[in-house]
């Protein structure tokens, strides 16, 4: 079933490409919606059948390139299953939002179906080369989404910058994978076998260089400071649906790589450089929040908050590698918070980017000062955006609070100063979102000249159906998180045990 979940969108994509161009354009989107809904239903089935104490499940191993130690090996555990579910939910939301798309719809739908397969494939991959293939293909797919459906000529430059940055990062990642392969005896790229063998234990400088290569490749994708400069233009000039998938799914490939590959395969080096990782996380939190506060472009502001929120994940991962001053429970709590933060950020930030797309659709600009008093013209849009903003700044009752509380509690024992610095990111995030809401929705009504005299149209049905459910899931996690934490915690406990060995 896991292989079906992964490759069903790609199969539908192939069928659509082979069919003659006789379908109405909107029919392609409905095919995508149906496919995404079926995929999500299959993942719900996987979730209900998942044994929380059973480790990796739904495994499938097939020989692929046996002479090179490469196999088709897939499976899920408590670290990956929530991200698989998040991926399927976000692609369904984006598909519903795309009912408004009118430009080259067939190619647009096929690209997103392709992206859904490679995104799901990465989260279920248990072989380094399989992981790398999906990692690289996601770069290709998003490049064409930004270049083909972004905003004007700037979109091509933003797509090229995105591709070059992340492709260079992927090459560093591949070098690290080859370093692990060469150290293993027998040579293999299988993640489970490498975790069990721990081939770089006691290898000192060599292990440190492998971690550096893998860390840089994943840090570019995450992105962390100073590898984040590709992110704002990519988000600003991408279509809203592309930004939602980029932030909600593709950024998680970097942070997931830390907990799936870097931490369990290089436990000694991860412990040795844990302080460096914590510092990078804390700097990313504060830098992302401060730069977001200075933005006048609503979408660019949301993009910088992703640097801030992913910084929390990196902080928690570093804290989980620090044995001194902490206990196993605190380290487990930090990892659980990191995975919960990935899910939370995906839900809330994807909703914010889709709402930013609504704003651009109406006024053809993201500049916040071009709008004022929008609540009077579009009360439903104002209300949903306000809920998304408050959810993003981590108030109690939403998933962000659950995630950040666990991260700070798990990190405080071993890195009190870095954690205290990171907590200030919440205050800055609150300031930037409250400022944005005041600028756009309150005060004397004023609209850009690009909006007709009749005023701005409120949320359409498809726009509401693509954003409100994401925020509803974030609310459910915030109020009753046990169903999610029961899946994540056992895997987090196993991971911290591997790091401590």
CSV table of C-alpha atoms in Angstrom, one decimal:
chain,number,residue,atom,x,y,z
A,1,UNK,CA,0.0,0.0,0.0
A,2,UNK,CA,2.9,2.4,0.7
A,3,UNK,CA,4.1,2.0,-2.8
A,4,UNK,CA,0.6,2.7,-4.1
A,5,UNK,CA,0.4,5.8,-2.0
A,6,UNK,CA,3.7,7.0,-3.4
A,7,UNK,CA,3.3,6.3,-7.1
A,8,UNK,CA,-0.5,6.7,-7.6
A,9,UNK,CA,-0.1,10.5,-8.4
A,10,UNK,CA,2.7,9.8,-10.9
A,11,UNK,CA,0.6,7.1,-12.6
A,12,UNK,CA,-2.3,9.5,-13.0
A,13,UNK,CA,0.1,12.1,-14.3
A,14,UNK,CA,1.3,9.6,-17.0
A,15,UNK,CA,-2.3,8.8,-18.0
A,16,UNK,CA,-3.1,12.5,-18.3
A,17,UNK,CA,-0.1,13.1,-20.5
A,18,UNK,CA,-1.0,10.2,-22.8
A,19,UNK,CA,-4.6,11.2,-23.2
A,20,UNK,CA,-5.4,13.5,-26.1
A,21,UNK,CA,-6.1,17.1,-25.1
A,22,UNK,CA,-9.8,16.7,-25.2
A,23,UNK,CA,-10.7,17.2,-21.5
A,24,UNK,CA,-12.0,20.6,-20.4
A,25,UNK,CA,-9.3,22.4,-18.4
A,26,UNK,CA,-11.2,22.2,-15.1
A,27,UNK,CA,-11.5,18.5,-15.5
A,28,UNK,CA,-7.8,18.1,-15.1
A,29,UNK,CA,-8.0,19.8,-11.7
A,30,UNK,CA,-10.9,17.5,-10.7
A,31,UNK,CA,-8.8,14.5,-11.6
A,32,UNK,CA,-6.1,15.8,-9.4
A,33,UNK,CA,-8.5,16.5,-6.5
A,34,UNK,CA,-9.8,12.9,-6.8
A,35,UNK,CA,-6.3,11.5,-6.9
A,36,UNK,CA,-5.2,13.5,-3.9
A,37,UNK,CA,-8.3,12.6,-1.9
A,38,UNK,CA,-7.8,8.9,-2.7
A,39,UNK,CA,-4.1,9.2,-1.6
A,40,UNK,CA,-5.1,10.9,1.6
A,41,UNK,CA,-7.7,8.2,2.3
A,42,UNK,CA,-5.1,5.5,1.8
A,43,UNK,CA,-2.8,7.3,4.3
A,44,UNK,CA,-5.6,7.4,6.8
A,45,UNK,CA,-5.9,3.7,6.4
A,46,UNK,CA,-2.1,3.3,7.0
A,47,UNK,CA,-2.4,5.5,10.1
A,48,UNK,CA,-5.3,3.5,11.6
A,49,UNK,CA,-3.4,0.3,11.1
A,50,UNK,CA,-0.1,1.6,12.4
A,51,UNK,CA,1.2,0.0,15.6
A,52,UNK,CA,2.8,2.9,17.7
A,53,UNK,CA,5.2,0.5,19.4
A,54,UNK,CA,6.2,-1.4,16.3
A,55,UNK,CA,9.0,0.7,14.9
A,56,UNK,CA,9.3,0.8,11.1
A,57,UNK,CA,6.2,-0.6,9.4
A,58,UNK,CA,4.8,-1.3,5.9
A,59,UNK,CA,8.3,-2.1,4.8
A,60,UNK,CA,9.1,-3.2,1.3
A,61,UNK,CA,12.6,-4.2,0.0
A,62,UNK,CA,13.4,-4.9,-3.6
A,63,UNK,CA,16.7,-5.2,-5.4
A,64,UNK,CA,17.4,-2.2,-7.6
A,65,UNK,CA,21.1,-1.7,-8.3
A,66,UNK,CA,22.5,-4.6,-6.2
A,67,UNK,CA,26.1,-4.3,-7.4
A,68,UNK,CA,26.2,-0.7,-5.9
A,69,UNK,CA,24.4,-1.6,-2.7
A,70,UNK,CA,21.3,0.3,-3.8
A,71,UNK,CA,17.8,-1.0,-3.2
A,72,UNK,CA,14.2,0.1,-3.3
A,73,UNK,CA,13.5,0.1,0.4
A,74,UNK,CA,10.5,2.0,1.8
A,75,UNK,CA,8.7,2.1,5.1
A,76,UNK,CA,7.3,4.5,7.7
A,77,UNK,CA,7.7,5.1,11.4
A,78,UNK,CA,6.6,7.8,13.8
A,79,UNK,CA,9.0,10.3,12.3
A,80,UNK,CA,7.9,9.8,8.7
A,81,UNK,CA,4.2,8.9,8.9
A,82,UNK,CA,3.0,12.3,10.1
A,83,UNK,CA,4.9,14.0,7.2
A,84,UNK,CA,3.4,11.6,4.7
A,85,UNK,CA,0.0,12.5,6.0
A,86,UNK,CA,0.9,16.2,5.9
A,87,UNK,CA,2.1,15.9,2.3
A,88,UNK,CA,-1.2,14.2,1.1
A,89,UNK,CA,-3.3,16.7,3.0
A,90,UNK,CA,-1.5,19.8,1.6
A,91,UNK,CA,-1.5,18.5,-2.0
A,92,UNK,CA,-5.3,18.0,-1.6
A,93,UNK,CA,-5.7,21.5,-0.3
A,94,UNK,CA,-3.6,23.0,-3.1
A,95,UNK,CA,-5.6,21.0,-5.7
A,96,UNK,CA,-8.8,22.5,-4.4
A,97,UNK,CA,-7.3,25.9,-4.4
A,98,UNK,CA,-6.2,25.3,-8.0
A,99,UNK,CA,-9.8,25.3,-9.3
A,100,UNK,CA,-9.2,28.9,-10.0
A,101,UNK,CA,-6.2,28.2,-12.2
A,102,UNK,CA,-6.6,29.0,-16.0
A,103,UNK,CA,-3.0,28.9,-17.4
A,104,UNK,CA,-1.8,25.7,-19.1
A,105,UNK,CA,-3.8,23.7,-16.6
A,106,UNK,CA,-2.8,20.2,-18.0
A,107,UNK,CA,0.9,20.9,-17.5
A,108,UNK,CA,0.3,22.6,-14.2
A,109,UNK,CA,-1.7,19.6,-12.8
A,110,UNK,CA,0.8,17.0,-14.1
A,111,UNK,CA,3.7,18.9,-12.4
A,112,UNK,CA,2.0,18.9,-9.1
A,113,UNK,CA,1.1,15.2,-9.4
A,114,UNK,CA,4.8,14.6,-10.1
A,115,UNK,CA,5.8,16.7,-7.1
A,116,UNK,CA,3.4,14.7,-4.9
A,117,UNK,CA,5.0,11.4,-5.8
A,118,UNK,CA,8.6,12.6,-5.2
A,119,UNK,CA,7.6,14.3,-1.9
A,120,UNK,CA,5.9,11.3,-0.5
A,121,UNK,CA,8.7,9.1,-1.9
A,122,UNK,CA,11.3,11.0,0.1
A,123,UNK,CA,9.5,10.6,3.4
A,124,UNK,CA,9.2,6.8,2.9
A,125,UNK,CA,12.6,6.2,1.5
A,126,UNK,CA,14.9,4.0,3.6
A,127,UNK,CA,17.8,3.9,1.1
A,128,UNK,CA,20.1,6.9,0.8
A,129,UNK,CA,20.2,6.9,-3.0
A,130,UNK,CA,16.4,6.6,-3.2
A,131,UNK,CA,16.2,9.5,-0.8
A,132,UNK,CA,18.6,11.5,-3.0
A,133,UNK,CA,16.7,10.7,-6.2
A,134,UNK,CA,13.5,12.1,-4.7
A,135,UNK,CA,15.4,15.0,-3.1
A,136,UNK,CA,16.8,16.0,-6.5
A,137,UNK,CA,13.5,15.5,-8.4
A,138,UNK,CA,11.7,17.8,-6.1
A,139,UNK,CA,14.1,20.6,-7.1
A,140,UNK,CA,13.3,20.0,-10.7
A,141,UNK,CA,9.6,20.0,-10.2
A,142,UNK,CA,9.5,23.1,-8.1
A,143,UNK,CA,11.8,24.9,-10.6
A,144,UNK,CA,9.3,24.5,-13.4
A,145,UNK,CA,6.4,25.5,-11.1
A,146,UNK,CA,8.1,28.8,-10.1
A,147,UNK,CA,9.4,29.6,-13.6
A,148,UNK,CA,6.2,28.6,-15.5
A,149,UNK,CA,3.5,30.0,-13.2
A,150,UNK,CA,5.2,32.6,-11.1
A,151,UNK,CA,4.8,36.4,-11.2
A,152,UNK,CA,6.3,37.8,-14.4
A,153,UNK,CA,9.9,37.9,-15.5
A,154,UNK,CA,11.3,37.9,-11.9
A,155,UNK,CA,9.9,34.4,-11.5
A,156,UNK,CA,12.5,32.9,-13.9
A,157,UNK,CA,15.4,34.5,-12.0
A,158,UNK,CA,13.9,33.3,-8.7
A,159,UNK,CA,13.5,29.8,-10.1
A,160,UNK,CA,17.1,29.7,-11.3
A,161,UNK,CA,18.4,30.9,-8.0
A,162,UNK,CA,16.3,28.3,-6.2
A,163,UNK,CA,17.6,25.6,-8.5
A,164,UNK,CA,21.3,26.5,-8.3
A,165,UNK,CA,21.3,26.9,-4.5
A,166,UNK,CA,19.4,23.7,-3.7
A,167,UNK,CA,21.2,21.7,-6.4
A,168,UNK,CA,24.6,22.6,-5.1
A,169,UNK,CA,23.2,21.6,-1.6
A,170,UNK,CA,22.1,18.2,-3.1
A,171,UNK,CA,25.6,17.6,-4.5
A,172,UNK,CA,27.1,18.1,-1.0
A,173,UNK,CA,24.5,15.7,0.3
A,174,UNK,CA,25.5,13.1,-2.3
A,175,UNK,CA,29.1,13.4,-1.2
A,176,UNK,CA,28.2,12.7,2.3
A,177,UNK,CA,26.1,9.7,1.3
A,178,UNK,CA,29.1,8.3,-0.7
A,179,UNK,CA,31.3,8.9,2.4
A,180,UNK,CA,28.9,6.7,4.5
A,181,UNK,CA,28.8,4.1,1.7
A,182,UNK,CA,32.6,3.8,1.6
A,183,UNK,CA,32.9,3.5,5.4
A,184,UNK,CA,30.3,0.6,5.6
A,185,UNK,CA,31.5,-3.0,5.4
A,186,UNK,CA,29.8,-4.4,3.4
A,187,UNK,CA,29.2,-1.3,1.3
A,188,UNK,CA,25.5,-0.3,1.3
A,189,UNK,CA,23.3,2.7,1.1
A,190,UNK,CA,20.5,1.2,3.1
A,191,UNK,CA,19.6,3.5,6.0
A,192,UNK,CA,18.4,0.7,8.3
A,193,UNK,CA,21.7,-1.3,7.8
A,194,UNK,CA,23.8,1.8,8.2
A,195,UNK,CA,22.1,2.8,11.4
A,196,UNK,CA,22.6,-0.7,12.8
A,197,UNK,CA,26.3,-0.8,11.8
A,198,UNK,CA,27.3,2.8,12.8
A,199,UNK,CA,30.2,2.7,10.3
A,200,UNK,CA,31.8,6.0,11.2
A,201,UNK,CA,32.0,5.4,15.0
A,202,UNK,CA,35.4,6.7,16.2
A,203,UNK,CA,36.4,7.9,12.7
A,204,UNK,CA,37.0,11.5,14.0
A,205,UNK,CA,37.8,14.0,11.2
A,206,UNK,CA,36.4,11.7,8.5
A,207,UNK,CA,33.1,11.4,10.3
A,208,UNK,CA,33.0,15.2,10.9
A,209,UNK,CA,33.5,15.9,7.2
A,210,UNK,CA,30.7,13.5,6.2
A,211,UNK,CA,28.4,15.2,8.7
A,212,UNK,CA,29.5,18.6,7.3
A,213,UNK,CA,28.6,17.6,3.7
A,214,UNK,CA,25.2,16.1,4.8
A,215,UNK,CA,24.5,19.0,7.1
A,216,UNK,CA,25.2,21.7,4.5
A,217,UNK,CA,23.0,19.9,1.9
A,218,UNK,CA,20.1,19.6,4.4
A,219,UNK,CA,20.7,23.2,5.8
A,220,UNK,CA,20.3,24.7,2.3
A,221,UNK,CA,17.0,22.9,1.9
A,222,UNK,CA,15.7,23.7,5.4
A,223,UNK,CA,16.9,26.6,5.0
A,224,UNK,CA,19.0,27.8,7.9
A,225,UNK,CA,21.1,31.0,8.2
A,226,UNK,CA,23.3,31.6,6.2
A,227,UNK,CA,21.9,29.3,3.5
A,228,UNK,CA,18.5,30.9,3.3
A,229,UNK,CA,18.9,33.7,0.7
A,230,UNK,CA,17.2,31.7,-2.0
A,231,UNK,CA,14.0,31.4,-0.1
A,232,UNK,CA,12.4,34.9,-0.1
A,233,UNK,CA,12.6,35.5,-3.9
A,234,UNK,CA,11.5,31.9,-4.6
A,235,UNK,CA,8.4,32.4,-2.4
A,236,UNK,CA,7.7,35.9,-3.4
A,237,UNK,CA,7.7,35.2,-7.2
A,238,UNK,CA,6.2,31.7,-7.0
A,239,UNK,CA,2.4,31.1,-7.5
A,240,UNK,CA,0.6,30.8,-4.2
A,241,UNK,CA,0.1,27.0,-4.6
A,242,UNK,CA,3.9,26.6,-5.3
A,243,UNK,CA,4.7,28.6,-2.2
A,244,UNK,CA,2.4,26.4,-0.1
A,245,UNK,CA,4.0,23.2,-1.2
A,246,UNK,CA,7.5,24.7,-1.0
A,247,UNK,CA,7.0,25.8,2.6
A,248,UNK,CA,4.7,23.1,3.7
A,249,UNK,CA,6.4,20.1,2.2
A,250,UNK,CA,9.8,20.7,0.5
A,251,UNK,CA,11.4,22.6,3.4
A,252,UNK,CA,10.6,19.6,5.6
A,253,UNK,CA,12.8,17.5,3.5
A,254,UNK,CA,15.8,19.3,5.1
A,255,UNK,CA,14.7,19.0,8.7
A,256,UNK,CA,13.5,15.4,8.1
A,257,UNK,CA,16.9,14.6,6.7
A,258,UNK,CA,18.4,15.7,10.0
A,259,UNK,CA,16.3,13.3,12.1
A,260,UNK,CA,16.2,10.4,9.6
A,261,UNK,CA,19.9,10.5,8.4
A,262,UNK,CA,22.3,12.8,10.1
A,263,UNK,CA,21.4,12.0,13.7
A,264,UNK,CA,21.0,8.2,13.7
A,265,UNK,CA,23.8,7.5,11.1
A,266,UNK,CA,26.4,9.9,12.6
A,267,UNK,CA,25.6,9.8,16.3
A,268,UNK,CA,29.1,10.5,17.5
A,269,UNK,CA,29.6,13.5,15.3
A,270,UNK,CA,26.1,14.8,16.0
A,271,UNK,CA,26.9,14.8,19.7
A,272,UNK,CA,30.3,16.4,19.2
A,273,UNK,CA,28.9,19.3,17.1
A,274,UNK,CA,25.6,19.6,18.9
A,275,UNK,CA,26.5,23.1,20.3
A,276,UNK,CA,27.2,24.4,16.8
A,277,UNK,CA,23.8,23.0,15.6
A,278,UNK,CA,22.0,24.6,18.5
A,279,UNK,CA,23.7,28.0,17.8
A,280,UNK,CA,22.7,27.8,14.1
A,281,UNK,CA,19.1,27.0,15.1
A,282,UNK,CA,18.9,29.9,17.6
A,283,UNK,CA,20.5,32.4,15.1
A,284,UNK,CA,18.0,31.3,12.4
A,285,UNK,CA,15.1,31.8,14.8
A,286,UNK,CA,16.0,35.4,15.7
A,287,UNK,CA,17.3,36.4,12.3
A,288,UNK,CA,14.3,35.1,10.5
A,289,UNK,CA,11.9,36.9,12.9
A,290,UNK,CA,13.8,40.2,12.8
A,291,UNK,CA,14.0,40.3,9.0
A,292,UNK,CA,10.4,39.3,8.7
A,293,UNK,CA,9.5,42.2,11.0
A,294,UNK,CA,11.1,44.7,8.6
A,295,UNK,CA,9.2,43.5,5.5
A,296,UNK,CA,6.5,45.5,3.8
A,297,UNK,CA,5.6,42.7,1.4
A,298,UNK,CA,3.1,40.3,3.0
A,299,UNK,CA,4.3,37.2,1.2
A,300,UNK,CA,8.0,37.9,1.7
A,301,UNK,CA,7.2,38.4,5.4
A,302,UNK,CA,5.7,34.9,5.6
A,303,UNK,CA,8.7,33.5,3.8
A,304,UNK,CA,11.1,34.8,6.5
A,305,UNK,CA,8.9,33.4,9.2
A,306,UNK,CA,9.7,30.0,7.7
A,307,UNK,CA,13.4,30.6,8.5
A,308,UNK,CA,12.3,31.4,12.0
A,309,UNK,CA,10.1,28.4,12.5
A,310,UNK,CA,12.6,25.9,10.9
A,311,UNK,CA,15.2,27.3,13.3
A,312,UNK,CA,13.2,25.9,16.2
A,313,UNK,CA,13.5,22.4,14.6
A,314,UNK,CA,17.2,22.8,14.2
A,315,UNK,CA,17.6,24.0,17.8
A,316,UNK,CA,15.6,21.0,19.1
A,317,UNK,CA,17.6,18.5,17.0
A,318,UNK,CA,20.9,20.0,18.3
A,319,UNK,CA,19.6,19.9,21.9
A,320,UNK,CA,18.7,16.2,21.4
A,321,UNK,CA,22.4,15.5,20.7
A,322,UNK,CA,23.6,17.1,23.9
A,323,UNK,CA,24.0,14.5,26.6
A,324,UNK,CA,25.5,16.7,29.3
A,325,UNK,CA,22.9,18.6,31.4
A,326,UNK,CA,19.9,16.7,30.0
A,327,UNK,CA,18.2,13.4,30.4
A,328,UNK,CA,16.7,11.0,27.9
A,329,UNK,CA,13.2,12.3,28.6
A,330,UNK,CA,14.2,15.9,27.7
A,331,UNK,CA,16.0,14.8,24.5
A,332,UNK,CA,12.9,12.8,23.5
A,333,UNK,CA,10.7,15.8,24.2
A,334,UNK,CA,12.9,18.0,22.0
A,335,UNK,CA,12.7,15.5,19.0
A,336,UNK,CA,9.0,15.1,19.5
A,337,UNK,CA,8.6,18.9,19.4
A,338,UNK,CA,10.7,19.1,16.3
A,339,UNK,CA,8.6,16.7,14.3
A,340,UNK,CA,5.4,18.3,15.7
A,341,UNK,CA,6.7,21.7,14.6
A,342,UNK,CA,7.3,20.3,11.0
A,343,UNK,CA,3.6,19.3,10.9
A,344,UNK,CA,2.4,22.5,12.5
A,345,UNK,CA,4.4,24.8,10.3
A,346,UNK,CA,3.3,22.9,7.2
A,347,UNK,CA,-0.4,23.3,8.0
A,348,UNK,CA,-0.3,26.9,9.1
A,349,UNK,CA,2.3,28.4,6.7
A,350,UNK,CA,0.7,26.7,3.7
A,351,UNK,CA,-2.6,28.3,4.7
A,352,UNK,CA,-0.9,31.7,5.0
A,353,UNK,CA,0.6,31.4,1.5
A,354,UNK,CA,-2.7,30.4,0.0
A,355,UNK,CA,-4.3,33.4,1.6
A,356,UNK,CA,-1.5,35.6,0.3
A,357,UNK,CA,-2.4,34.3,-3.1
A,358,UNK,CA,-6.0,35.5,-2.5
A,359,UNK,CA,-4.6,38.9,-1.7
A,360,UNK,CA,-2.5,39.0,-4.9
A,361,UNK,CA,-5.4,37.7,-7.0
A,362,UNK,CA,-7.6,40.7,-5.8
A,363,UNK,CA,-5.1,43.6,-5.8
A,364,UNK,CA,-2.1,42.3,-7.9
A,365,UNK,CA,0.3,43.3,-5.1
A,366,UNK,CA,1.6,41.9,-1.8
A,367,UNK,CA,2.6,45.3,-0.5
A,368,UNK,CA,0.8,45.7,2.8
A,369,UNK,CA,0.6,49.5,2.7
A,370,UNK,CA,-1.4,49.3,-0.5
A,371,UNK,CA,-4.3,48.0,1.6
A,372,UNK,CA,-6.1,49.3,4.6
A,373,UNK,CA,-9.4,48.5,6.2
A,374,UNK,CA,-9.8,45.2,4.3
A,375,UNK,CA,-11.9,43.7,7.1
A,376,UNK,CA,-14.8,46.0,6.0
A,377,UNK,CA,-14.6,44.7,2.4
A,378,UNK,CA,-13.7,41.1,2.9
A,379,UNK,CA,-14.6,40.0,6.5
A,380,UNK,CA,-14.3,36.3,5.8
A,381,UNK,CA,-10.8,36.7,4.3
A,382,UNK,CA,-9.8,39.0,7.2
A,383,UNK,CA,-11.1,36.4,9.8
A,384,UNK,CA,-9.3,33.4,8.3
A,385,UNK,CA,-6.1,35.4,7.8
A,386,UNK,CA,-6.2,36.5,11.5
A,387,UNK,CA,-6.7,33.0,12.7
A,388,UNK,CA,-3.8,31.8,10.6
A,389,UNK,CA,-1.6,34.6,11.9
A,390,UNK,CA,-2.4,33.9,15.5
A,391,UNK,CA,-1.8,30.2,14.9
A,392,UNK,CA,1.6,30.9,13.4
A,393,UNK,CA,2.8,33.0,16.3
A,394,UNK,CA,2.1,30.0,18.6
A,395,UNK,CA,-0.8,31.0,20.9
A,396,UNK,CA,-2.3,28.2,23.1
A,397,UNK,CA,-5.0,26.2,21.3
A,398,UNK,CA,-3.1,25.7,18.1
A,399,UNK,CA,-0.4,23.2,17.0
A,400,UNK,CA,2.4,25.7,17.1
A,401,UNK,CA,2.1,26.1,20.9
A,402,UNK,CA,2.3,22.3,21.4
A,403,UNK,CA,5.4,22.1,19.2
A,404,UNK,CA,7.2,25.1,20.6
A,405,UNK,CA,6.4,24.2,24.2
A,406,UNK,CA,8.0,20.8,23.7
A,407,UNK,CA,11.0,22.2,21.9
A,408,UNK,CA,11.7,24.8,24.6
A,409,UNK,CA,11.1,22.4,27.5
A,410,UNK,CA,13.4,19.7,25.9
A,411,UNK,CA,16.1,22.2,25.0
A,412,UNK,CA,16.2,24.3,28.2
A,413,UNK,CA,18.1,21.8,30.4
A,414,UNK,CA,21.1,21.5,28.2
A,415,UNK,CA,21.1,24.9,26.4
A,416,UNK,CA,19.4,27.5,28.6
A,417,UNK,CA,21.0,30.6,27.0
A,418,UNK,CA,20.3,29.5,23.4
A,419,UNK,CA,16.8,28.5,24.3
A,420,UNK,CA,16.1,31.8,26.1
A,421,UNK,CA,17.4,33.7,23.0
A,422,UNK,CA,15.1,31.6,20.8
A,423,UNK,CA,12.1,32.3,22.9
A,424,UNK,CA,12.4,36.0,21.9
A,425,UNK,CA,11.5,34.9,18.4
A,426,UNK,CA,7.9,34.3,19.6
A,427,UNK,CA,7.7,37.9,20.8
A,428,UNK,CA,9.1,39.2,17.5
A,429,UNK,CA,6.7,37.0,15.5
A,430,UNK,CA,3.8,38.3,17.5
A,431,UNK,CA,4.9,41.9,16.7
A,432,UNK,CA,5.2,41.2,13.0
A,433,UNK,CA,1.9,39.5,12.5
A,434,UNK,CA,0.0,42.0,14.6
A,435,UNK,CA,1.6,44.8,12.6
A,436,UNK,CA,0.6,43.1,9.4
A,437,UNK,CA,-3.0,42.6,10.5
A,438,UNK,CA,-3.3,46.3,11.6
A,439,UNK,CA,-1.8,47.5,8.3
A,440,UNK,CA,-4.1,45.5,6.0
A,441,UNK,CA,-7.3,44.9,7.8
A,442,UNK,CA,-7.9,47.9,10.2
A,443,UNK,CA,-8.1,51.6,9.7
A,444,UNK,CA,-9.7,53.7,7.0
A,445,UNK,CA,-10.6,51.5,4.0
A,446,UNK,CA,-8.1,51.9,1.1
A,447,UNK,CA,-7.5,49.6,-1.8
A,448,UNK,CA,-5.0,49.5,-4.7
A,449,UNK,CA,-5.9,51.2,-7.9
A,450,UNK,CA,-5.9,47.8,-9.6
A,451,UNK,CA,-9.1,46.8,-7.8
A,452,UNK,CA,-12.3,47.8,-9.5
A,453,UNK,CA,-14.5,50.5,-8.0
A,454,UNK,CA,-17.0,47.9,-6.8
A,455,UNK,CA,-14.6,46.7,-4.1
A,456,UNK,CA,-12.7,43.5,-3.3
A,457,UNK,CA,-14.3,40.1,-3.5
A,458,UNK,CA,-14.4,38.1,-0.3
A,459,UNK,CA,-13.1,34.4,0.0
A,460,UNK,CA,-14.5,32.2,-2.7
A,461,UNK,CA,-15.7,28.7,-1.9
A,462,UNK,CA,-12.6,26.9,-3.3
A,463,UNK,CA,-10.3,29.3,-1.4
A,464,UNK,CA,-12.1,28.7,1.9
A,465,UNK,CA,-12.2,24.9,1.4
A,466,UNK,CA,-8.4,24.9,0.8
A,467,UNK,CA,-7.4,27.0,3.8
A,468,UNK,CA,-10.0,26.5,6.6
A,469,UNK,CA,-9.5,22.7,6.9
A,470,UNK,CA,-5.7,23.2,7.3
A,471,UNK,CA,-6.3,25.6,10.2
A,472,UNK,CA,-8.9,23.2,11.6
A,473,UNK,CA,-6.4,20.4,11.8
A,474,UNK,CA,-3.9,22.8,13.5
A,475,UNK,CA,-6.6,23.6,16.0
A,476,UNK,CA,-7.4,19.9,16.6
A,477,UNK,CA,-3.7,19.2,17.3
A,478,UNK,CA,-3.5,22.2,19.6
A,479,UNK,CA,-6.5,21.1,21.6
A,480,UNK,CA,-6.1,17.3,21.5
A,481,UNK,CA,-2.6,16.4,20.4
A,482,UNK,CA,-2.4,12.9,21.9
A,483,UNK,CA,-3.3,11.1,18.6
A,484,UNK,CA,-0.3,12.7,16.9
A,485,UNK,CA,2.1,12.5,19.9
A,486,UNK,CA,1.4,8.8,20.4
A,487,UNK,CA,2.8,8.2,16.9
A,488,UNK,CA,5.8,10.5,17.2
A,489,UNK,CA,7.0,9.8,20.8
A,490,UNK,CA,8.1,6.1,20.5
A,491,UNK,CA,10.1,6.9,17.3
A,492,UNK,CA,11.7,10.0,19.1
A,493,UNK,CA,12.7,7.8,22.0
A,494,UNK,CA,14.3,5.3,19.7
A,495,UNK,CA,16.2,8.1,17.8
A,496,UNK,CA,17.6,9.7,21.0
A,497,UNK,CA,18.7,6.2,22.1
A,498,UNK,CA,20.6,5.8,18.9
A,499,UNK,CA,22.3,9.3,19.3
A,500,UNK,CA,23.3,8.5,22.8
A,501,UNK,CA,24.9,5.1,22.0
